Amino acid sequence: GENVEQHPSTLSVQEGDSAVIKCTYSDSASNYFPWYKQELGKGPQLIIDIRSNVGEKKDQRIAVTLNKTAKHFSLHITETQPEDSAVYFCAASWDNYGQNFVFGPGTRLSVLP
Amino acid sequence: DGGITQSPKYLFRKEGQNVTLSCEQNLNHDAMYWYRQDPGQGLRLIYYSQIVNDFQKGDIAEGYSVSREKKESFPLTVTSAQKNPTAFYLCASSRPITGGVTGELFFGEGSRLTVL
């Protein structure tokens, strides 16, 4: 079955700097890759996703890149702000159905003022 | 506001006791899910339900049970058979996947269960 690894497990950046979180997956059949953000005491929330027919997707300060050959995808956050501090989870799935999502272990991002 | 409500937020249980976690949604979503979250691990699927009166085991269903008698409700029972029940439990729902809509998961705020 699918296995998703995520690095780093913790990341601290200065406010205004960029942050990059990388995930690798094992199943070449996976074609949907969402990223979820979990703020303290709350449930995760989808922030961006990408499909295998696209190499990059951007939404304001957040971007995701996908390298299907290498089986890895990354989350890029530019101009980080304190409210970006959270745990970020990547996931991989061979379809859009929630029961098939395989989540990475998460990255705790701290943005230092 | 539409959303998913989980209760209780914190729950303490003695060993050997069953406990039921509530999950209610007013998003009119057909699919609902229960995940378990442990420190340093990704979300792991316990049970899911695509329609009323039907549910399927996820990756770690042993020691848990669910019911889906109403579209809005998907309660999870943590039984005494669950060997390590202390964890953070998340309920989620998702829209039907039609017209290119992705399977975005909408999560509740979670229930933290501690077994004493």
PDB file of C-alpha atoms in Angstrom, chain A residues 6 32 34 36 38 41-47 49 51 57 87 89-90 95-106, chain B residues 9 31 33 35 37-38 40-45 48 50 59 88 90 94 97 100-110:
ATOM      1  CA  GLN A   6       7.256  13.942   5.397  1.00  0.00           C
ATOM      2  CA  TYR A  32      -4.073  13.488  -5.857  1.00  0.00           C
ATOM      3  CA  PRO A  34      -3.655  17.623  -0.723  1.00  0.00           C
ATOM      4  CA  TYR A  36      -3.858  20.271   5.341  1.00  0.00           C
ATOM      5  CA  GLN A  38      -3.935  22.130  11.662  1.00  0.00           C
ATOM      6  CA  GLY A  41      -6.785  22.858  19.201  1.00  0.00           C
ATOM      7  CA  LYS A  42      -8.512  22.660  15.826  1.00  0.00           C
ATOM      8  CA  GLY A  43      -9.125  20.116  13.117  1.00  0.00           C
ATOM      9  CA  PRO A  44      -7.060  20.113   9.912  1.00  0.00           C
ATOM     10  CA  GLN A  45      -8.154  22.325   7.041  1.00  0.00           C
ATOM     11  CA  LEU A  46      -7.340  21.956   3.360  1.00  0.00           C
ATOM     12  CA  ILE A  47      -5.061  24.744   2.172  1.00  0.00           C
ATOM     13  CA  ASP A  49      -3.993  20.480  -3.414  1.00  0.00           C
ATOM     14  CA  ARG A  51      -3.248  16.599  -9.211  1.00  0.00           C
ATOM     15  CA  LYS A  57      -0.049  25.214  -8.257  1.00  0.00           C
ATOM     16  CA  VAL A  87       1.106  21.529  11.923  1.00  0.00           C
ATOM     17  CA  PHE A  89       0.031  17.357   6.832  1.00  0.00           C
ATOM     18  CA  CYS A  90       0.531  16.120   3.317  1.00  0.00           C
ATOM     19  CA  ASP A  95      -8.498   8.934  -6.174  1.00  0.00           C
ATOM     20  CA  ASN A  96     -10.460  11.743  -4.567  1.00  0.00           C
ATOM     21  CA  TYR A  97     -12.149   9.620  -1.946  1.00  0.00           C
ATOM     22  CA  GLY A  98     -11.304  10.457   1.643  1.00  0.00           C
ATOM     23  CA  GLN A  99     -11.015   6.852   2.780  1.00  0.00           C
ATOM     24  CA  ASN A 100      -8.066   6.389   0.442  1.00  0.00           C
ATOM     25  CA  PHE A 101      -6.023   9.332   1.690  1.00  0.00           C
ATOM     26  CA  VAL A 102      -2.699   8.318   3.238  1.00  0.00           C
ATOM     27  CA  PHE A 103      -1.352  11.085   5.445  1.00  0.00           C
ATOM     28  CA  GLY A 104       2.216  11.957   6.267  1.00  0.00           C
ATOM     29  CA  PRO A 105       3.243  12.290   9.946  1.00  0.00           C
ATOM     30  CA  GLY A 106       3.086  16.086   9.910  1.00  0.00           C
TER      31      GLY A 106
ATOM     32  CA  LYS B   9     -13.775  18.016  23.606  1.00  0.00           C
ATOM     33  CA  ALA B  31     -19.551  10.637   3.532  1.00  0.00           C
ATOM     34  CA  TYR B  33     -14.981   9.510   8.606  1.00  0.00           C
ATOM     35  CA  TYR B  35      -9.504   9.367  12.254  1.00  0.00           C
ATOM     36  CA  GLN B  37      -4.212  11.180  15.621  1.00  0.00           C
ATOM     37  CA  ASP B  38      -1.176  10.263  17.723  1.00  0.00           C
ATOM     38  CA  GLY B  40       4.356  12.176  15.374  1.00  0.00           C
ATOM     39  CA  GLN B  41       1.977  10.106  13.257  1.00  0.00           C
ATOM     40  CA  GLY B  42      -0.283  10.974  10.422  1.00  0.00           C
ATOM     41  CA  LEU B  43      -4.023  10.674  10.605  1.00  0.00           C
ATOM     42  CA  ARG B  44      -5.102   7.036  10.576  1.00  0.00           C
ATOM     43  CA  LEU B  45      -8.542   6.000   9.381  1.00  0.00           C
ATOM     44  CA  TYR B  48     -15.857   5.562   7.258  1.00  0.00           C
ATOM     45  CA  GLN B  50     -20.464   6.698   2.432  1.00  0.00           C
ATOM     46  CA  ASP B  59      -6.931   0.727   8.718  1.00  0.00           C
ATOM     47  CA  PHE B  88      -6.948  12.595  19.724  1.00  0.00           C
ATOM     48  CA  LEU B  90     -11.055  13.569  14.548  1.00  0.00           C
ATOM     49  CA  SER B  94     -16.724  15.147   2.471  1.00  0.00           C
ATOM     50  CA  ILE B  97     -17.285  13.805  -5.898  1.00  0.00           C
ATOM     51  CA  GLY B 100     -14.667  17.751 -10.805  1.00  0.00           C
ATOM     52  CA  VAL B 101     -15.171  18.518  -7.130  1.00  0.00           C
ATOM     53  CA  THR B 102     -12.315  17.167  -5.077  1.00  0.00           C
ATOM     54  CA  GLY B 103     -12.755  14.966  -2.048  1.00  0.00           C
ATOM     55  CA  GLU B 104     -11.924  17.732   0.429  1.00  0.00           C
ATOM     56  CA  LEU B 105     -12.232  16.592   4.013  1.00  0.00           C
ATOM     57  CA  PHE B 106     -13.966  18.920   6.466  1.00  0.00           C
ATOM     58  CA  PHE B 107     -12.849  18.205  10.004  1.00  0.00           C
ATOM     59  CA  GLY B 108     -14.312  18.827  13.420  1.00  0.00           C
ATOM     60  CA  GLU B 109     -12.180  20.219  16.235  1.00  0.00           C
ATOM     61  CA  GLY B 110     -11.523  16.810  17.714  1.00  0.00           C
TER      62      GLY B 110
END
